[in-house]
C-alpha cells in the first residue's frame, strides 16, 4: 500500500482552505484514509425522495437497516429567485427542510454533499441549455465572471449559499462541514455552464472565483470543494483540461451513468479505468477521489439488471487497487429508483453490495469529524 505524506497534523496543507474548521479538516483526513479500505455509499435526497412515494426511512435504510453514509442535497431551491425567506414561501420551506436534513445527517455521523443546479441569469427559469435562446447560451456563463454583466447577480447567489452554510451548526455550536460541487458535468452541454458555452479558461476562472469568494470574501470555512465532469474523459490530460488547479480542489470526482447503462462488465471495466485515473491523481496529489454521481434507474418499463450492484458497480469501484472514498446514487422518486427499497426485485443485490468488505453505509464509517486518537 502506497504511503502518502498525510498526517493528522499536516492535513490542512493539502486542502483548499488552510483555515478550515477542525471538523472540516478531520473530514478531509478521514475521507482520504477511508478510501484505502472502503467506499462510502450515498444518495441524493435520501431522506425525502422515495420510490412510489413510500415515506418514512430512507429507501436504503428500508432495505439494509442502515442509512447511507452520504446525503446529497442541492442549493437549487435555496438560491431560487422565488425564495423570499418568508415562512409561507414554498422555496423557503424547501430551504428549511434541506437545512434540517443536513443537520440530521451530521448528527447521525453521515457526510453531506451539495450540488447546485443554478438557473440561468436572465429569466432564472432553467438550468438546461435547451430551454435558452442561442443568444442567452452564448453569453450566460461569461456574464457571471468578474467584470461580466451578471457578476453581481452571481455574487448575491453566493452570498445566499454563504449565509446558509455558515448557519449549519451541530449540537455544540460547531460548523457542519459540507462538500460543495459547483458547475458539475461541464464536459457535456446539457447545462448552461457546459462545454459548448464556455472555454476551459472561463470555466477555471468561474470555479476559482466561486472558491475565492466563499472562502476569502465571505469567510466560509466549512467546505470541501469537489470538481466533477461527466464521464467523457479517457486520459488524465483530458480529465484535467478544465481543472482549476490543486489549490482550488479537494475532491477529484466524476459523474458516470453512461458506462453503467446496460453495458455489462465491459462498461464496468471502462468505468473502473476512468476511476483509476482519478484514484492515481488523488494518490499523487493527496486529494480525495470520488464517484460523485452514478446509478441505473429501474422503472416499470426498465427492469433491473441482475447483479448490477454486487458485481458490476462493485468491480468498477474496487478493481485495480483503486481508492475511491465515496460514491453517490441519484434520487429515487414516484416512478423510478436508483436504490431499491426492501420490496423491489433487486433488493437482495443491493443488500449484498452494501455489505461487501469495501462498501460502507453509515454504520461502517469511523467518526468522520474527529481526528483519530
Tab-separated table of C-alpha atoms in Angstrom:
chain	number	residue	atom	x	y	z
A	1	UNK	CA	0.000	0.000	0.000
A	2	UNK	CA	1.413	3.351	-1.042
A	3	UNK	CA	2.096	5.644	1.910
A	4	UNK	CA	1.005	9.199	1.325
A	5	UNK	CA	2.528	12.020	3.385
A	6	UNK	CA	-0.818	12.911	5.013
A	7	UNK	CA	-0.740	13.039	8.827
A	8	UNK	CA	-3.203	14.238	11.432
A	9	UNK	CA	-1.087	17.359	11.914
A	10	UNK	CA	-0.371	18.373	8.290
A	11	UNK	CA	-3.805	17.757	6.715
A	12	UNK	CA	-4.713	21.436	6.235
A	13	UNK	CA	-1.632	21.857	3.988
A	14	UNK	CA	-3.270	19.633	1.361
A	15	UNK	CA	-6.658	21.351	1.493
A	16	UNK	CA	-8.160	24.259	-0.449
A	17	UNK	CA	-8.882	26.147	2.780
A	18	UNK	CA	-5.883	26.469	5.112
A	19	UNK	CA	-8.263	27.972	7.692
A	20	UNK	CA	-10.871	25.219	7.502
A	21	UNK	CA	-12.689	24.391	10.746
A	22	UNK	CA	-11.262	21.471	12.685
A	23	UNK	CA	-14.248	19.243	11.828
A	24	UNK	CA	-13.728	20.041	8.108
A	25	UNK	CA	-10.026	19.182	8.363
A	26	UNK	CA	-10.946	15.922	10.101
A	27	UNK	CA	-13.462	15.136	7.344
A	28	UNK	CA	-10.760	15.551	4.675
A	29	UNK	CA	-8.348	13.333	6.625
A	30	UNK	CA	-10.932	10.641	7.339
A	31	UNK	CA	-12.291	10.556	3.775
A	32	UNK	CA	-8.757	10.151	2.465
A	33	UNK	CA	-7.975	7.372	4.948
A	34	UNK	CA	-11.330	5.654	4.393
A	35	UNK	CA	-10.586	5.273	0.677
A	36	UNK	CA	-7.783	2.797	1.429
A	37	UNK	CA	-10.282	0.229	2.683
A	38	UNK	CA	-13.825	1.346	1.842
A	39	UNK	CA	-16.068	3.408	-0.415
A	40	UNK	CA	-18.847	5.263	1.399
A	41	UNK	CA	-22.286	4.851	-0.241
A	42	UNK	CA	-24.500	7.915	-0.664
A	43	UNK	CA	-27.770	9.039	-2.182
A	44	UNK	CA	-29.207	12.353	-3.309
A	45	UNK	CA	-32.226	13.478	-1.220
A	46	UNK	CA	-32.164	10.171	0.668
A	47	UNK	CA	-34.398	11.440	3.479
A	48	UNK	CA	-37.228	12.731	1.309
A	49	UNK	CA	-37.320	11.113	-2.113
A	50	UNK	CA	-38.721	7.608	-2.082
A	51	UNK	CA	-39.708	5.070	-4.670
A	52	UNK	CA	-43.522	5.092	-5.050
A	53	UNK	CA	-43.618	7.942	-2.503
A	54	UNK	CA	-43.295	5.498	0.389
A	55	UNK	CA	-42.260	7.942	3.146
A	56	UNK	CA	-40.504	7.146	6.405
A	57	UNK	CA	-36.874	5.984	6.492
A	58	UNK	CA	-34.547	6.320	3.512
A	59	UNK	CA	-35.078	3.599	0.885
A	60	UNK	CA	-31.539	2.397	1.619
A	61	UNK	CA	-32.429	2.016	5.303
A	62	UNK	CA	-35.689	0.248	4.469
A	63	UNK	CA	-33.605	-2.312	2.605
A	64	UNK	CA	-30.478	-2.670	4.738
A	65	UNK	CA	-31.413	-1.384	8.182
A	66	UNK	CA	-28.883	1.455	7.856
A	67	UNK	CA	-28.905	4.913	6.345
A	68	UNK	CA	-26.449	5.768	3.569
A	69	UNK	CA	-23.054	7.176	4.559
A	70	UNK	CA	-23.570	10.304	2.427
A	71	UNK	CA	-26.547	12.607	1.968
A	72	UNK	CA	-26.706	14.560	-1.290
A	73	UNK	CA	-28.516	17.931	-1.350
A	74	UNK	CA	-28.868	20.804	-3.815
A	75	UNK	CA	-28.657	24.600	-3.442
A	76	UNK	CA	-31.143	24.992	-6.315
A	77	UNK	CA	-34.284	25.908	-4.325
A	78	UNK	CA	-32.234	27.766	-1.712
A	79	UNK	CA	-30.933	30.230	-4.333
A	80	UNK	CA	-34.173	30.345	-6.364
A	81	UNK	CA	-35.391	33.845	-7.281
A	82	UNK	CA	-38.752	32.989	-5.680
A	83	UNK	CA	-37.257	32.238	-2.255
A	84	UNK	CA	-38.352	35.295	-0.259
A	85	UNK	CA	-37.359	33.818	3.126
A	86	UNK	CA	-40.929	34.028	4.428
A	87	UNK	CA	-42.387	31.120	6.393
A	88	UNK	CA	-45.265	30.565	3.957
A	89	UNK	CA	-42.990	30.501	0.880
A	90	UNK	CA	-42.572	27.057	-0.749
A	91	UNK	CA	-38.919	27.645	-1.699
A	92	UNK	CA	-38.063	28.838	1.806
A	93	UNK	CA	-39.801	25.767	3.209
A	94	UNK	CA	-37.546	23.619	0.982
A	95	UNK	CA	-34.541	25.537	2.300
A	96	UNK	CA	-35.605	24.796	5.886
A	97	UNK	CA	-36.144	21.122	5.048
A	98	UNK	CA	-32.686	20.843	3.429
A	99	UNK	CA	-31.057	22.509	6.450
A	100	UNK	CA	-32.899	20.121	8.797
A	101	UNK	CA	-31.872	17.095	6.683
A	102	UNK	CA	-28.236	18.255	6.652
A	103	UNK	CA	-28.198	18.629	10.434
A	104	UNK	CA	-29.908	15.261	10.844
A	105	UNK	CA	-27.327	13.570	8.589
A	106	UNK	CA	-24.456	15.167	10.518
A	107	UNK	CA	-25.938	14.104	13.864
A	108	UNK	CA	-26.083	10.518	12.526
A	109	UNK	CA	-22.390	10.658	11.572
A	110	UNK	CA	-23.106	10.910	7.839
A	111	UNK	CA	-21.354	13.150	5.299
A	112	UNK	CA	-23.141	15.999	3.497
A	113	UNK	CA	-22.537	16.918	-0.131
A	114	UNK	CA	-24.227	19.673	-2.149
A	115	UNK	CA	-24.518	20.203	-5.887
A	116	UNK	CA	-26.058	23.313	-7.460
A	117	UNK	CA	-28.485	23.307	-10.366
A	118	UNK	CA	-28.203	27.066	-10.689
A	119	UNK	CA	-30.789	28.579	-13.007
A	120	UNK	CA	-29.524	30.838	-15.808
A	121	UNK	CA	-29.057	34.537	-15.007
A	122	UNK	CA	-31.640	36.017	-17.432
A	123	UNK	CA	-35.063	34.657	-16.510
A	124	UNK	CA	-33.816	32.279	-13.802
A	125	UNK	CA	-36.199	29.599	-15.004
A	126	UNK	CA	-33.991	26.695	-16.021
A	127	UNK	CA	-30.519	25.214	-15.707
A	128	UNK	CA	-30.907	23.365	-19.026
A	129	UNK	CA	-29.296	24.941	-22.075
A	130	UNK	CA	-32.120	23.539	-24.223
A	131	UNK	CA	-34.535	25.989	-22.567
A	132	UNK	CA	-32.455	29.040	-23.534
A	133	UNK	CA	-32.169	31.113	-26.701
A	134	UNK	CA	-28.968	30.934	-28.772
A	135	UNK	CA	-28.083	34.485	-27.635
A	136	UNK	CA	-28.568	33.604	-23.972
A	137	UNK	CA	-26.488	30.439	-24.246
A	138	UNK	CA	-23.660	32.330	-25.942
A	139	UNK	CA	-23.243	34.854	-23.125
A	140	UNK	CA	-24.717	33.363	-19.927
A	141	UNK	CA	-21.584	31.810	-18.480
A	142	UNK	CA	-19.247	34.640	-19.485
A	143	UNK	CA	-21.662	37.112	-17.898
A	144	UNK	CA	-21.149	35.771	-14.357
A	145	UNK	CA	-17.349	36.157	-14.459
A	146	UNK	CA	-15.683	39.137	-12.738
A	147	UNK	CA	-16.382	42.205	-14.867
A	148	UNK	CA	-19.358	40.482	-16.501
A	149	UNK	CA	-22.874	41.941	-16.570
A	150	UNK	CA	-24.168	39.289	-14.167
A	151	UNK	CA	-21.229	39.032	-11.768
A	152	UNK	CA	-23.094	40.999	-9.067
A	153	UNK	CA	-26.109	38.728	-9.568
A	154	UNK	CA	-23.826	35.704	-9.160
A	155	UNK	CA	-22.247	37.162	-6.007
A	156	UNK	CA	-25.717	37.546	-4.478
A	157	UNK	CA	-26.370	33.850	-5.133
A	158	UNK	CA	-23.057	33.021	-3.428
A	159	UNK	CA	-23.994	35.343	-0.531
A	160	UNK	CA	-27.102	33.225	-0.017
A	161	UNK	CA	-25.078	29.989	-0.072
A	162	UNK	CA	-22.575	31.519	2.368
A	163	UNK	CA	-25.315	32.522	4.795
A	164	UNK	CA	-26.891	29.046	4.736
A	165	UNK	CA	-23.601	27.132	5.012
A	166	UNK	CA	-22.456	29.385	7.865
A	167	UNK	CA	-25.697	28.661	9.719
A	168	UNK	CA	-25.250	24.871	9.613
A	169	UNK	CA	-24.315	24.045	13.191
A	170	UNK	CA	-24.083	20.874	15.227
A	171	UNK	CA	-25.237	20.255	18.798
A	172	UNK	CA	-22.201	22.033	20.292
A	173	UNK	CA	-22.396	25.060	18.020
A	174	UNK	CA	-19.671	23.735	15.712
A	175	UNK	CA	-19.949	24.334	11.960
A	176	UNK	CA	-21.127	21.305	9.988
A	177	UNK	CA	-18.719	20.544	7.114
A	178	UNK	CA	-20.138	20.072	3.636
A	179	UNK	CA	-18.737	19.056	0.260
A	180	UNK	CA	-19.679	21.563	-2.479
A	181	UNK	CA	-19.649	20.525	-6.123
A	182	UNK	CA	-20.302	23.589	-8.308
A	183	UNK	CA	-20.802	23.537	-12.115
A	184	UNK	CA	-20.824	19.736	-12.425
A	185	UNK	CA	-20.942	17.714	-15.674
A	186	UNK	CA	-19.416	20.687	-17.515
A	187	UNK	CA	-17.920	18.478	-20.243
A	188	UNK	CA	-21.418	17.849	-21.613
A	189	UNK	CA	-23.575	20.664	-22.953
A	190	UNK	CA	-26.908	19.995	-21.271
A	191	UNK	CA	-26.294	22.683	-18.604
A	192	UNK	CA	-25.695	26.366	-19.429
A	193	UNK	CA	-22.175	26.066	-17.966
A	194	UNK	CA	-21.415	23.167	-20.328
A	195	UNK	CA	-18.614	22.715	-22.865
A	196	UNK	CA	-20.330	24.495	-25.772
A	197	UNK	CA	-20.917	27.640	-23.730
A	198	UNK	CA	-17.584	28.362	-22.036
A	199	UNK	CA	-13.899	27.981	-22.762
A	200	UNK	CA	-11.632	25.982	-20.460
A	201	UNK	CA	-10.159	29.250	-19.226
A	202	UNK	CA	-13.586	30.740	-18.463
A	203	UNK	CA	-14.592	27.606	-16.605
A	204	UNK	CA	-11.445	27.689	-14.467
A	205	UNK	CA	-11.972	31.386	-13.722
A	206	UNK	CA	-15.580	30.853	-12.619
A	207	UNK	CA	-14.637	27.926	-10.389
A	208	UNK	CA	-11.707	29.849	-8.862
A	209	UNK	CA	-13.869	32.931	-8.343
A	210	UNK	CA	-16.518	30.821	-6.571
A	211	UNK	CA	-13.986	29.311	-4.154
A	212	UNK	CA	-12.126	32.579	-3.501
A	213	UNK	CA	-15.354	34.481	-2.897
A	214	UNK	CA	-16.821	31.950	-0.437
A	215	UNK	CA	-13.535	31.386	1.394
A	216	UNK	CA	-11.875	34.803	1.370
A	217	UNK	CA	-14.686	37.343	0.950
A	218	UNK	CA	-17.448	35.583	2.884
A	219	UNK	CA	-15.160	33.756	5.327
A	220	UNK	CA	-16.850	30.360	4.948
A	221	UNK	CA	-14.522	27.687	6.345
A	222	UNK	CA	-16.612	24.522	6.460
A	223	UNK	CA	-16.485	23.484	2.778
A	224	UNK	CA	-14.533	20.855	0.853
A	225	UNK	CA	-14.598	21.607	-2.881
A	226	UNK	CA	-15.327	18.908	-5.463
A	227	UNK	CA	-14.583	19.003	-9.199
A	228	UNK	CA	-16.732	16.685	-11.296
A	229	UNK	CA	-17.011	16.338	-15.049
A	230	UNK	CA	-19.219	13.693	-16.592
A	231	UNK	CA	-17.530	10.557	-17.956
A	232	UNK	CA	-16.313	11.802	-21.359
A	233	UNK	CA	-12.590	11.776	-20.446
A	234	UNK	CA	-10.302	8.830	-21.182
A	235	UNK	CA	-6.895	10.208	-20.127
A	236	UNK	CA	-5.589	12.274	-17.235
A	237	UNK	CA	-4.761	15.189	-19.553
A	238	UNK	CA	-8.302	15.073	-20.883
A	239	UNK	CA	-9.723	14.961	-17.341
A	240	UNK	CA	-7.631	17.972	-16.291
A	241	UNK	CA	-8.417	20.133	-19.330
A	242	UNK	CA	-10.765	22.407	-17.321
A	243	UNK	CA	-9.259	21.719	-13.898
A	244	UNK	CA	-8.969	24.913	-11.834
A	245	UNK	CA	-5.858	23.653	-10.018
A	246	UNK	CA	-4.933	21.773	-6.843
A	247	UNK	CA	-5.245	24.965	-4.777
A	248	UNK	CA	-8.963	25.011	-5.614
A	249	UNK	CA	-9.999	21.365	-5.445
A	250	UNK	CA	-10.172	18.910	-2.539
A	251	UNK	CA	-12.152	16.153	-4.239
A	252	UNK	CA	-11.378	14.694	-7.652
A	253	UNK	CA	-14.736	13.440	-8.876
A	254	UNK	CA	-16.710	12.251	-11.861
A	255	UNK	CA	-20.365	11.594	-12.642
A	256	UNK	CA	-20.804	8.384	-14.604
A	257	UNK	CA	-24.131	6.898	-15.624
A	258	UNK	CA	-23.306	6.058	-19.237
A	259	UNK	CA	-20.772	3.295	-18.639
A	260	UNK	CA	-23.245	1.549	-16.316
A	261	UNK	CA	-26.225	1.847	-18.634
A	262	UNK	CA	-26.706	-1.750	-19.731
A	263	UNK	CA	-23.056	-2.054	-20.828
A	264	UNK	CA	-22.340	-5.153	-18.738
A	265	UNK	CA	-18.850	-5.952	-17.461
A	266	UNK	CA	-17.300	-4.093	-20.420
A	267	UNK	CA	-18.938	-0.882	-19.228
A	268	UNK	CA	-17.991	-1.521	-15.605
A	269	UNK	CA	-14.366	-2.024	-16.669
A	270	UNK	CA	-14.481	1.228	-18.656
A	271	UNK	CA	-15.799	2.994	-15.560
A	272	UNK	CA	-13.046	1.387	-13.491
A	273	UNK	CA	-10.316	2.649	-15.830
A	274	UNK	CA	-11.749	6.181	-15.616
A	275	UNK	CA	-11.908	5.946	-11.816
A	276	UNK	CA	-8.307	4.701	-11.800
A	277	UNK	CA	-7.241	7.965	-13.468
A	278	UNK	CA	-8.861	9.847	-10.553
A	279	UNK	CA	-7.503	7.487	-7.926
A	280	UNK	CA	-3.943	7.757	-9.282
A	281	UNK	CA	-4.139	11.548	-9.389
A	282	UNK	CA	-5.601	11.695	-5.874
A	283	UNK	CA	-2.806	9.442	-4.578
A	284	UNK	CA	-0.116	11.576	-6.229
A	285	UNK	CA	-1.547	14.917	-5.084
A	286	UNK	CA	-3.038	13.902	-1.722
A	287	UNK	CA	-6.597	14.574	-2.836
A	288	UNK	CA	-9.795	12.540	-2.378
A	289	UNK	CA	-11.213	10.566	-5.321
A	290	UNK	CA	-14.972	10.033	-5.649
A	291	UNK	CA	-17.688	8.787	-7.977
A	292	UNK	CA	-19.834	11.862	-7.349
A	293	UNK	CA	-22.966	10.582	-9.132
A	294	UNK	CA	-23.966	7.283	-10.678
A	295	UNK	CA	-26.772	4.783	-10.920
A	296	UNK	CA	-29.025	2.703	-13.130
A	297	UNK	CA	-32.656	3.759	-12.953
A	298	UNK	CA	-35.242	0.997	-12.685
A	299	UNK	CA	-38.843	1.772	-13.683
A	300	UNK	CA	-41.958	-0.157	-14.736
A	301	UNK	CA	-40.562	-0.289	-18.265
A	302	UNK	CA	-36.820	-0.554	-17.461
A	303	UNK	CA	-36.168	-3.732	-15.482
A	304	UNK	CA	-33.313	-4.213	-13.031
A	305	UNK	CA	-30.046	-5.721	-14.322
A	306	UNK	CA	-29.011	-8.908	-12.491
A	307	UNK	CA	-26.127	-8.323	-10.055
A	308	UNK	CA	-25.743	-4.703	-11.186
A	309	UNK	CA	-24.748	-3.560	-7.687
A	310	UNK	CA	-22.880	-6.532	-6.247
A	311	UNK	CA	-20.853	-7.390	-9.370
A	312	UNK	CA	-20.777	-4.576	-11.958
A	313	UNK	CA	-20.706	-1.480	-9.757
A	314	UNK	CA	-18.628	-3.112	-7.036
A	315	UNK	CA	-15.989	-4.268	-9.515
A	316	UNK	CA	-15.796	-0.763	-11.044
A	317	UNK	CA	-15.156	0.702	-7.579
A	318	UNK	CA	-12.598	-1.861	-6.441
A	319	UNK	CA	-10.644	-3.403	-9.348
A	320	UNK	CA	-7.001	-2.427	-9.977
A	321	UNK	CA	-6.400	-1.325	-6.368
A	322	UNK	CA	-8.221	1.952	-6.820
A	323	UNK	CA	-9.059	4.123	-3.805
A	324	UNK	CA	-12.472	5.739	-4.164
A	325	UNK	CA	-13.586	7.452	-0.997
A	326	UNK	CA	-17.299	7.710	-1.748
A	327	UNK	CA	-19.951	7.240	-4.408
A	328	UNK	CA	-23.442	8.659	-4.704
A	329	UNK	CA	-26.647	7.426	-6.330
A	330	UNK	CA	-29.157	9.919	-7.711
A	331	UNK	CA	-32.552	10.248	-6.036
A	332	UNK	CA	-35.499	7.889	-6.125
A	333	UNK	CA	-38.956	9.160	-6.998
A	334	UNK	CA	-42.547	8.063	-7.501
A	335	UNK	CA	-41.995	6.125	-10.710
A	336	UNK	CA	-38.382	5.012	-10.587
A	337	UNK	CA	-35.446	4.247	-8.319
A	338	UNK	CA	-31.663	4.058	-8.280
A	339	UNK	CA	-31.509	2.287	-4.909
A	340	UNK	CA	-34.083	-0.444	-4.255
A	341	UNK	CA	-36.124	-0.424	-1.070
A	342	UNK	CA	-36.972	-3.732	0.637
A	343	UNK	CA	-39.805	-4.612	-1.779
A	344	UNK	CA	-38.005	-4.050	-5.108
A	345	UNK	CA	-36.969	-7.001	-7.292
A	346	UNK	CA	-33.240	-6.288	-6.881
A	347	UNK	CA	-33.355	-5.594	-3.130
A	348	UNK	CA	-31.069	-8.536	-2.331
A	349	UNK	CA	-28.469	-7.473	-4.903
A	350	UNK	CA	-28.221	-4.032	-3.260
A	351	UNK	CA	-28.074	-5.509	0.227
A	352	UNK	CA	-25.260	-7.830	-0.885
A	353	UNK	CA	-23.362	-4.905	-2.411
A	354	UNK	CA	-23.766	-2.708	0.665
A	355	UNK	CA	-22.440	-5.402	3.000
A	356	UNK	CA	-19.333	-6.229	0.945
A	357	UNK	CA	-15.926	-5.616	2.509
A	358	UNK	CA	-15.193	-2.403	0.657
A	359	UNK	CA	-18.672	-0.881	0.940
A	360	UNK	CA	-19.713	1.457	3.757
A	361	UNK	CA	-23.132	2.610	4.875
A	362	UNK	CA	-23.283	4.929	7.891
A	363	UNK	CA	-22.778	2.030	10.330
A	364	UNK	CA	-19.291	1.276	8.990
A	365	UNK	CA	-17.979	4.827	8.964
A	366	UNK	CA	-15.399	5.901	11.529
A	367	UNK	CA	-16.086	9.161	13.411
A	368	UNK	CA	-15.672	11.408	10.359
A	369	UNK	CA	-15.454	14.725	12.209
A	370	UNK	CA	-12.741	13.850	14.732
A	371	UNK	CA	-9.095	13.092	14.113
A	372	UNK	CA	-8.303	9.523	15.167
A	373	UNK	CA	-6.524	9.375	18.520
